[in-house]
PDB file of C-alpha atoms in Angstrom:
ATOM      1  CA  SER U   1       6.321  12.848  33.994  1.00  0.00           C
ATOM      2  CA  GLU U   2       9.820  13.721  35.188  1.00  0.00           C
ATOM      3  CA  ARG U   3       8.686  14.010  38.852  1.00  0.00           C
ATOM      4  CA  LYS U   4       7.265  10.513  38.760  1.00  0.00           C
ATOM      5  CA  GLU U   5      10.427   9.165  37.197  1.00  0.00           C
ATOM      6  CA  HIS U   6      12.595  10.838  39.847  1.00  0.00           C
ATOM      7  CA  ALA U   7      10.368   9.394  42.584  1.00  0.00           C
ATOM      8  CA  GLN U   8      10.749   5.934  41.104  1.00  0.00           C
ATOM      9  CA  MET U   9      14.510   6.339  40.992  1.00  0.00           C
ATOM     10  CA  ARG U  10      14.603   7.429  44.651  1.00  0.00           C
ATOM     11  CA  LEU U  11      12.477   4.423  45.582  1.00  0.00           C
ATOM     12  CA  GLY U  12      14.872   2.192  43.702  1.00  0.00           C
ATOM     13  CA  ILE U  13      17.834   3.645  45.576  1.00  0.00           C
ATOM     14  CA  ALA U  14      16.024   3.138  48.907  1.00  0.00           C
ATOM     15  CA  LEU U  15      15.300  -0.484  48.070  1.00  0.00           C
ATOM     16  CA  PHE U  16      18.897  -0.868  46.962  1.00  0.00           C
ATOM     17  CA  LEU U  17      20.109   0.301  50.405  1.00  0.00           C
ATOM     18  CA  LEU U  18      17.548  -1.803  52.300  1.00  0.00           C
ATOM     19  CA  PRO U  19      19.491  -5.093  51.953  1.00  0.00           C
ATOM     20  CA  PHE U  20      22.438  -3.574  53.769  1.00  0.00           C
ATOM     21  CA  GLY U  21      20.142  -2.948  56.714  1.00  0.00           C
ATOM     22  CA  LEU U  22      18.913  -6.505  56.549  1.00  0.00           C
ATOM     23  CA  CYS U  23      22.469  -7.731  56.585  1.00  0.00           C
ATOM     24  CA  GLY U  24      22.933  -5.907  59.859  1.00  0.00           C
ATOM     25  CA  LEU U  25      19.899  -7.684  61.284  1.00  0.00           C
ATOM     26  CA  ILE U  26      21.491 -11.032  60.508  1.00  0.00           C
ATOM     27  CA  HIS U  27      24.241 -10.254  63.008  1.00  0.00           C
ATOM     28  CA  HIS U  28      21.603  -9.649  65.695  1.00  0.00           C
ATOM     29  CA  GLY U  29      20.041 -13.136  65.528  1.00  0.00           C
ATOM     30  CA  PHE U  30      17.518 -12.945  62.679  1.00  0.00           C
ATOM     31  CA  CYS U  31      17.155 -15.937  60.336  1.00  0.00           C
ATOM     32  CA  PRO U  32      19.998 -15.759  57.780  1.00  0.00           C
ATOM     33  CA  GLY U  33      18.011 -17.637  55.080  1.00  0.00           C
ATOM     34  CA  ALA U  34      15.031 -15.289  55.249  1.00  0.00           C
ATOM     35  CA  CYS U  35      17.271 -12.227  55.259  1.00  0.00           C
ATOM     36  CA  ALA U  36      19.232 -13.528  52.262  1.00  0.00           C
ATOM     37  CA  PHE U  37      15.990 -14.122  50.325  1.00  0.00           C
ATOM     38  CA  ALA U  38      14.818 -10.608  51.191  1.00  0.00           C
ATOM     39  CA  VAL U  39      18.153  -9.191  50.023  1.00  0.00           C
ATOM     40  CA  ILE U  40      17.826 -10.897  46.612  1.00  0.00           C
ATOM     41  CA  CYS U  41      14.224  -9.743  46.153  1.00  0.00           C
ATOM     42  CA  CYS U  42      15.143  -6.168  47.048  1.00  0.00           C
ATOM     43  CA  PHE U  43      18.031  -6.151  44.581  1.00  0.00           C
ATOM     44  CA  VAL U  44      15.802  -7.393  41.728  1.00  0.00           C
ATOM     45  CA  LEU U  45      13.002  -4.947  42.580  1.00  0.00           C
ATOM     46  CA  ALA U  46      15.430  -2.052  42.842  1.00  0.00           C
ATOM     47  CA  ILE U  47      16.967  -2.799  39.434  1.00  0.00           C
ATOM     48  CA  CYS U  48      13.534  -3.083  37.752  1.00  0.00           C
ATOM     49  CA  ILE U  49      12.267   0.183  39.241  1.00  0.00           C
ATOM     50  CA  ALA U  50      15.463   2.048  38.477  1.00  0.00           C
ATOM     51  CA  ARG U  51      15.549   0.892  34.846  1.00  0.00           C
ATOM     52  CA  ARG U  52      11.845   1.547  34.121  1.00  0.00           C
ATOM     53  CA  PRO U  53      12.092   5.327  33.552  1.00  0.00           C
ATOM     54  CA  ILE U  54      15.233   4.840  31.467  1.00  0.00           C
ATOM     55  CA  LEU U  55      13.537   2.320  29.190  1.00  0.00           C
ATOM     56  CA  ARG U  56      10.449   4.542  28.923  1.00  0.00           C
ATOM     57  CA  ARG U  57      12.588   7.509  27.925  1.00  0.00           C
ATOM     58  CA  ARG U  58      14.384   5.399  25.290  1.00  0.00           C
ATOM     59  CA  CYS U  59      11.066   4.222  23.842  1.00  0.00           C
ATOM     60  CA  LYS U  60       9.783   7.790  23.747  1.00  0.00           C
ATOM     61  CA  LEU U  61      12.885   8.975  21.915  1.00  0.00           C
ATOM     62  CA  SER U  62      12.658   6.061  19.468  1.00  0.00           C
ATOM     63  CA  ALA U  63       9.005   6.875  18.733  1.00  0.00           C
ATOM     64  CA  GLN U  64       9.851  10.538  18.186  1.00  0.00           C
ATOM     65  CA  ALA U  65      12.703   9.604  15.852  1.00  0.00           C
ATOM     66  CA  ALA U  66      10.440   7.232  13.884  1.00  0.00           C
ATOM     67  CA  ALA U  67       7.765   9.917  13.559  1.00  0.00           C
ATOM     68  CA  ALA U  68      10.337  12.423  12.332  1.00  0.00           C
ATOM     69  CA  HIS U  69      11.661   9.823   9.872  1.00  0.00           C
ATOM     70  CA  VAL U  70       8.206   9.279   8.366  1.00  0.00           C
ATOM     71  CA  ALA U  71       7.432  13.007   8.301  1.00  0.00           C
ATOM     72  CA  SER U  72      10.668  13.728   6.455  1.00  0.00           C
ATOM     73  CA  GLY U  73       9.791  11.249   3.726  1.00  0.00           C
ATOM     74  CA  GLY U  74      11.490   8.213   5.231  1.00  0.00           C
ATOM     75  CA  THR U  75      14.240   7.941   2.662  1.00  0.00           C
ATOM     76  CA  LEU U  76      17.201   5.622   2.833  1.00  0.00           C
ATOM     77  CA  SER U  77      20.779   6.513   1.913  1.00  0.00           C
ATOM     78  CA  ASN U  78      20.060   5.643  -1.731  1.00  0.00           C
ATOM     79  CA  GLY U  79      17.054   7.966  -1.805  1.00  0.00           C
ATOM     80  CA  ALA U  80      14.403   5.216  -1.859  1.00  0.00           C
ATOM     81  CA  PRO U  81      11.529   5.221   0.663  1.00  0.00           C
ATOM     82  CA  SER U  82      12.161   2.937   3.611  1.00  0.00           C
ATOM     83  CA  LEU U  83       9.833   0.003   4.237  1.00  0.00           C
ATOM     84  CA  SER U  84       8.694   1.485   7.565  1.00  0.00           C
ATOM     85  CA  CYS U  85       7.743   4.716   5.850  1.00  0.00           C
ATOM     86  CA  GLN U  86       5.948   2.891   3.054  1.00  0.00           C
ATOM     87  CA  SER U  87       4.014   0.874   5.619  1.00  0.00           C
ATOM     88  CA  ALA U  88       3.003   3.987   7.575  1.00  0.00           C
ATOM     89  CA  GLN U  89       1.895   5.752   4.414  1.00  0.00           C
ATOM     90  CA  ALA U  90      -0.107   2.720   3.288  1.00  0.00           C
ATOM     91  CA  ARG U  91      -1.915   2.466   6.643  1.00  0.00           C
ATOM     92  CA  ALA U  92      -2.834   6.156   6.428  1.00  0.00           C
ATOM     93  CA  SER U  93      -4.528   5.775   3.026  1.00  0.00           C
ATOM     94  CA  THR U  94      -8.301   6.228   2.805  1.00  0.00           C
ATOM     95  CA  ALA U  95     -10.951   6.082   0.090  1.00  0.00           C
ATOM     96  CA  GLU U  96     -10.082   9.666  -0.812  1.00  0.00           C
ATOM     97  CA  ASP U  97      -6.612   8.545  -1.951  1.00  0.00           C
ATOM     98  CA  TRP U  98      -7.965   6.145  -4.578  1.00  0.00           C
ATOM     99  CA  LEU U  99     -10.145   6.335  -7.679  1.00  0.00           C
ATOM    100  CA  PRO U 100     -11.519   3.790 -10.167  1.00  0.00           C
ATOM    101  CA  GLY U 101      -8.896   3.182 -12.820  1.00  0.00           C
ATOM    102  CA  ASP U 102      -5.939   3.180 -10.431  1.00  0.00           C
ATOM    103  CA  VAL U 103      -3.506   0.383 -11.234  1.00  0.00           C
ATOM    104  CA  VAL U 104      -2.300  -1.158  -7.988  1.00  0.00           C
ATOM    105  CA  ARG U 105      -0.202  -4.003  -6.666  1.00  0.00           C
ATOM    106  CA  ILE U 106      -1.600  -6.006  -3.770  1.00  0.00           C
ATOM    107  CA  THR U 107       0.909  -6.223  -0.908  1.00  0.00           C
ATOM    108  CA  GLY U 108      -1.061  -8.146   1.711  1.00  0.00           C
ATOM    109  CA  GLY U 109      -3.776 -10.749   2.116  1.00  0.00           C
ATOM    110  CA  VAL U 110      -5.293 -12.753  -0.718  1.00  0.00           C
ATOM    111  CA  GLY U 111      -3.640 -12.069  -4.056  1.00  0.00           C
ATOM    112  CA  THR U 112      -0.403 -10.681  -2.623  1.00  0.00           C
ATOM    113  CA  GLY U 113       1.910  -9.622  -5.449  1.00  0.00           C
ATOM    114  CA  SER U 114      -0.852  -9.426  -8.049  1.00  0.00           C
ATOM    115  CA  VAL U 115      -1.469  -6.432 -10.317  1.00  0.00           C
ATOM    116  CA  ALA U 116      -5.037  -5.132 -10.337  1.00  0.00           C
ATOM    117  CA  VAL U 117      -7.176  -2.164 -11.292  1.00  0.00           C
ATOM    118  CA  VAL U 118      -9.590  -0.447  -8.893  1.00  0.00           C
ATOM    119  CA  THR U 119     -13.206  -0.658 -10.069  1.00  0.00           C
ATOM    120  CA  GLU U 120     -15.289   0.378  -7.034  1.00  0.00           C
ATOM    121  CA  LEU U 121     -14.646   2.116  -3.706  1.00  0.00           C
ATOM    122  CA  ALA U 122     -16.027   1.593  -0.212  1.00  0.00           C
ATOM    123  CA  GLU U 123     -15.154   3.245   3.099  1.00  0.00           C
ATOM    124  CA  LYS U 124     -12.207   1.028   4.044  1.00  0.00           C
ATOM    125  CA  HIS U 125     -11.754  -1.278   1.079  1.00  0.00           C
ATOM    126  CA  CYS U 126     -12.292  -1.421  -2.645  1.00  0.00           C
ATOM    127  CA  THR U 127     -13.161  -3.828  -5.430  1.00  0.00           C
ATOM    128  CA  VAL U 128     -10.336  -4.638  -7.825  1.00  0.00           C
ATOM    129  CA  ALA U 129     -10.123  -6.680 -11.007  1.00  0.00           C
ATOM    130  CA  LEU U 130      -7.013  -8.830 -11.130  1.00  0.00           C
ATOM    131  CA  LEU U 131      -4.936  -8.274 -14.272  1.00  0.00           C
ATOM    132  CA  ASP U 132      -2.284 -10.315 -15.992  1.00  0.00           C
ATOM    133  CA  GLU U 133       1.236  -8.869 -15.988  1.00  0.00           C
ATOM    134  CA  GLY U 134       0.656  -7.351 -19.420  1.00  0.00           C
ATOM    135  CA  LYS U 135      -2.436  -5.535 -18.079  1.00  0.00           C
ATOM    136  CA  THR U 136      -4.410  -6.995 -20.967  1.00  0.00           C
ATOM    137  CA  SER U 137      -7.178  -9.057 -19.398  1.00  0.00           C
ATOM    138  CA  ALA U 138      -8.929  -9.626 -16.078  1.00  0.00           C
ATOM    139  CA  HIS U 139      -9.092 -12.980 -14.329  1.00  0.00           C
ATOM    140  CA  GLY U 140     -11.004 -12.415 -11.120  1.00  0.00           C
ATOM    141  CA  GLN U 141     -12.110  -9.964  -8.441  1.00  0.00           C
ATOM    142  CA  LEU U 142     -10.864  -9.227  -4.921  1.00  0.00           C
ATOM    143  CA  TRP U 143     -11.874  -6.826  -2.154  1.00  0.00           C
ATOM    144  CA  PRO U 144      -8.641  -5.704  -0.436  1.00  0.00           C
ATOM    145  CA  TYR U 145      -8.299  -3.036   2.236  1.00  0.00           C
ATOM    146  CA  PHE U 146      -6.616   0.186   1.168  1.00  0.00           C
ATOM    147  CA  HIS U 147      -3.573  -0.461   3.360  1.00  0.00           C
ATOM    148  CA  GLN U 148      -2.962  -3.647   1.358  1.00  0.00           C
ATOM    149  CA  LEU U 149      -2.436  -1.705  -1.882  1.00  0.00           C
ATOM    150  CA  VAL U 150       0.440   0.169  -3.475  1.00  0.00           C
ATOM    151  CA  LEU U 151      -0.313   2.544  -6.338  1.00  0.00           C
ATOM    152  CA  GLU U 152       1.510   1.787  -9.588  1.00  0.00           C
ATOM    153  CA  SER U 153      -0.262   4.202 -11.940  1.00  0.00           C
ATOM    154  CA  SER U 154      -3.156   6.663 -11.943  1.00  0.00           C
ATOM    155  CA  ALA U 155      -3.119   7.151 -15.730  1.00  0.00           C
ATOM    156  CA  TRP U 156      -6.459   5.359 -16.221  1.00  0.00           C
ATOM    157  CA  ARG U 157      -8.494   7.602 -13.935  1.00  0.00           C
ATOM    158  CA  LEU U 158     -11.571   9.256 -15.358  1.00  0.00           C
ATOM    159  CA  GLY U 159     -10.568  12.592 -16.928  1.00  0.00           C
ATOM    160  CA  ALA U 160      -6.828  11.840 -16.883  1.00  0.00           C
ATOM    161  CA  ARG U 161      -4.717  13.205 -19.720  1.00  0.00           C
ATOM    162  CA  VAL U 162      -3.294  10.332 -21.776  1.00  0.00           C
ATOM    163  CA  VAL U 163      -1.453   9.393 -24.967  1.00  0.00           C
ATOM    164  CA  ILE U 164      -2.145   6.322 -27.096  1.00  0.00           C
ATOM    165  CA  ARG U 165       0.940   4.252 -27.945  1.00  0.00           C
ATOM    166  CA  GLY U 166       1.984   0.778 -29.027  1.00  0.00           C
ATOM    167  CA  LEU U 167      -0.822  -0.083 -31.471  1.00  0.00           C
ATOM    168  CA  THR U 168       0.391  -2.406 -34.244  1.00  0.00           C
ATOM    169  CA  SER U 169      -2.851  -3.146 -36.065  1.00  0.00           C
ATOM    170  CA  LYS U 170      -2.831  -1.518 -39.515  1.00  0.00           C
ATOM    171  CA  ARG U 171      -6.293  -0.069 -39.034  1.00  0.00           C
ATOM    172  CA  LEU U 172      -5.330   1.493 -35.698  1.00  0.00           C
ATOM    173  CA  GLN U 173      -1.695   2.507 -36.137  1.00  0.00           C
ATOM    174  CA  HIS U 174      -2.684   6.042 -37.112  1.00  0.00           C
ATOM    175  CA  LEU U 175      -3.886   6.550 -33.520  1.00  0.00           C
ATOM    176  CA  ASN U 176      -0.378   6.164 -32.096  1.00  0.00           C
ATOM    177  CA  GLY U 177       0.856   9.385 -30.566  1.00  0.00           C
ATOM    178  CA  LEU U 178      -2.576  11.003 -30.330  1.00  0.00           C
ATOM    179  CA  ALA U 179      -3.464  12.654 -27.033  1.00  0.00           C
ATOM    180  CA  GLY U 180      -6.762  12.947 -25.243  1.00  0.00           C
ATOM    181  CA  LYS U 181      -8.480  12.261 -21.945  1.00  0.00           C
ATOM    182  CA  VAL U 182     -10.114   9.192 -20.405  1.00  0.00           C
ATOM    183  CA  ASP U 183     -13.908   9.268 -20.548  1.00  0.00           C
ATOM    184  CA  LYS U 184     -16.903   7.066 -19.719  1.00  0.00           C
ATOM    185  CA  HIS U 185     -18.450   4.595 -22.107  1.00  0.00           C
ATOM    186  CA  PRO U 186     -22.073   5.679 -22.744  1.00  0.00           C
ATOM    187  CA  LYS U 187     -23.410   2.274 -21.625  1.00  0.00           C
ATOM    188  CA  GLU U 188     -20.650   0.488 -19.707  1.00  0.00           C
ATOM    189  CA  GLY U 189     -19.338   3.468 -17.776  1.00  0.00           C
ATOM    190  CA  HIS U 190     -15.709   3.843 -16.766  1.00  0.00           C
ATOM    191  CA  LEU U 191     -13.565   0.739 -17.328  1.00  0.00           C
ATOM    192  CA  VAL U 192     -14.948  -1.523 -20.020  1.00  0.00           C
ATOM    193  CA  PHE U 193     -14.403  -5.283 -19.891  1.00  0.00           C
ATOM    194  CA  VAL U 194     -14.973  -6.890 -23.294  1.00  0.00           C
ATOM    195  CA  THR U 195     -15.437 -10.666 -23.406  1.00  0.00           C
ATOM    196  CA  ARG U 196     -14.971 -12.498 -26.685  1.00  0.00           C
ATOM    197  CA  ARG U 197     -15.411 -16.061 -27.757  1.00  0.00           C
ATOM    198  CA  PRO U 198     -12.373 -17.933 -29.087  1.00  0.00           C
ATOM    199  CA  SER U 199     -11.815 -18.209 -32.808  1.00  0.00           C
ATOM    200  CA  ASP U 200     -12.816 -21.882 -32.697  1.00  0.00           C
ATOM    201  CA  PRO U 201     -16.611 -21.860 -33.249  1.00  0.00           C
ATOM    202  CA  ASP U 202     -16.996 -25.233 -31.493  1.00  0.00           C
ATOM    203  CA  SER U 203     -15.441 -23.974 -28.268  1.00  0.00           C
ATOM    204  CA  GLN U 204     -17.854 -22.954 -25.521  1.00  0.00           C
ATOM    205  CA  GLU U 205     -15.184 -21.405 -23.339  1.00  0.00           C
ATOM    206  CA  LEU U 206     -15.098 -17.606 -23.197  1.00  0.00           C
ATOM    207  CA  LEU U 207     -11.802 -15.774 -23.292  1.00  0.00           C
ATOM    208  CA  ARG U 208     -10.779 -13.623 -20.369  1.00  0.00           C
ATOM    209  CA  PRO U 209     -12.359 -10.145 -20.424  1.00  0.00           C
ATOM    210  CA  GLN U 210     -10.116  -7.531 -21.997  1.00  0.00           C
ATOM    211  CA  LEU U 211      -9.822  -4.193 -20.214  1.00  0.00           C
ATOM    212  CA  ARG U 212     -10.518  -1.220 -22.470  1.00  0.00           C
ATOM    213  CA  LEU U 213     -10.797   2.529 -22.062  1.00  0.00           C
ATOM    214  CA  VAL U 214     -12.667   5.261 -23.884  1.00  0.00           C
ATOM    215  CA  VAL U 215     -10.376   8.112 -24.918  1.00  0.00           C
ATOM    216  CA  ILE U 216     -11.741  11.436 -26.140  1.00  0.00           C
ATOM    217  CA  LEU U 217      -9.232  12.613 -28.763  1.00  0.00           C
ATOM    218  CA  ASP U 218      -7.842  16.125 -28.912  1.00  0.00           C
ATOM    219  CA  GLU U 219      -7.384  15.991 -32.705  1.00  0.00           C
ATOM    220  CA  PRO U 220     -10.243  14.162 -34.452  1.00  0.00           C
ATOM    221  CA  GLU U 221      -8.821  15.142 -37.842  1.00  0.00           C
ATOM    222  CA  ALA U 222      -5.644  13.167 -37.212  1.00  0.00           C
ATOM    223  CA  ALA U 223      -7.774  10.176 -36.209  1.00  0.00           C
ATOM    224  CA  GLY U 224      -9.709  10.142 -39.469  1.00  0.00           C
ATOM    225  CA  GLY U 225     -12.649  12.056 -38.038  1.00  0.00           C
ATOM    226  CA  LEU U 226     -12.988   9.971 -34.866  1.00  0.00           C
ATOM    227  CA  THR U 227     -13.775  12.009 -31.769  1.00  0.00           C
ATOM    228  CA  SER U 228     -13.332   9.082 -29.394  1.00  0.00           C
ATOM    229  CA  VAL U 229     -11.954   5.548 -29.487  1.00  0.00           C
ATOM    230  CA  LEU U 230     -12.286   2.398 -27.389  1.00  0.00           C
ATOM    231  CA  VAL U 231      -8.822   0.857 -27.071  1.00  0.00           C
ATOM    232  CA  GLU U 232      -7.124  -1.702 -24.900  1.00  0.00           C
ATOM    233  CA  ALA U 233      -6.105  -0.041 -21.674  1.00  0.00           C
ATOM    234  CA  ARG U 234      -2.526  -1.295 -21.995  1.00  0.00           C
ATOM    235  CA  HIS U 235      -2.062   1.111 -24.914  1.00  0.00           C
ATOM    236  CA  VAL U 236      -3.127   4.130 -22.866  1.00  0.00           C
ATOM    237  CA  PHE U 237      -0.269   5.933 -21.111  1.00  0.00           C
ATOM    238  CA  ALA U 238       0.257   9.044 -19.072  1.00  0.00           C
ATOM    239  CA  PRO U 239       2.017  11.764 -21.100  1.00  0.00           C
ATOM    240  CA  GLY U 240       5.773  11.191 -21.043  1.00  0.00           C
ATOM    241  CA  VAL U 241       5.539   7.442 -20.389  1.00  0.00           C
ATOM    242  CA  LEU U 242       6.941   5.350 -23.226  1.00  0.00           C
ATOM    243  CA  ALA U 243       5.319   2.162 -24.492  1.00  0.00           C
ATOM    244  CA  THR U 244       7.774  -0.707 -24.270  1.00  0.00           C
ATOM    245  CA  THR U 245       6.093  -4.086 -24.477  1.00  0.00           C
ATOM    246  CA  ALA U 246       2.588  -3.145 -25.586  1.00  0.00           C
ATOM    247  CA  GLN U 247       1.202  -5.377 -28.302  1.00  0.00           C
ATOM    248  CA  GLN U 248      -2.067  -5.076 -30.173  1.00  0.00           C
ATOM    249  CA  THR U 249      -4.133  -8.290 -30.249  1.00  0.00           C
ATOM    250  CA  GLU U 250      -7.101  -7.117 -32.262  1.00  0.00           C
ATOM    251  CA  PRO U 251      -7.406  -8.465 -35.807  1.00  0.00           C
TER     252      PRO U 251
END
């Protein structure tokens, strides 16, 4: 409080004046060495006490300014969110901010820098499947905390409106441009990981699981009578997002 700070300042001033009294005692026969030591200690103590309320007030103002910065969106001069604001927003995230199908980038802990998709949620963390940079296949699982994630896309959430783009296979090209919504697979549920064997029949090694999504189509007639399709997730985009590097790998 202000009263306490004023009292501390008065005490500091009193201790500051005390050495002058001690100096007077030296002239009346007191030990000069002891008085000099007392003078130094009083000076140091007075400075510390006098500066304490000032430093506390500065810290309080800095905290208020930081809080206002985060509340205002924490933007830099170029309009991008500042790192401090991003960090505060990440720490505030809870399970309610995430859903299976969210594409995220891990920013802390094991797998830092990796792209992943959320598959399951817990109270303070989630299960994610690590994806390659093309978002084609999975190559492992991690269990990061929510504050270690940054959302890259929510287009693969259950019920999200999407558009199919980037298919190059002749038997699937007619699906390009069709809109629909993400739905569950009747057996696998939401997010389907399909594992195939390599083309070499002698190989015992399985290929990495491919991530696929079920899309309920708005126009079955345009899809040759299909009401739903199971396609690679990398070909499923939010409306308005253009496909750039998507490639179809199915035969």
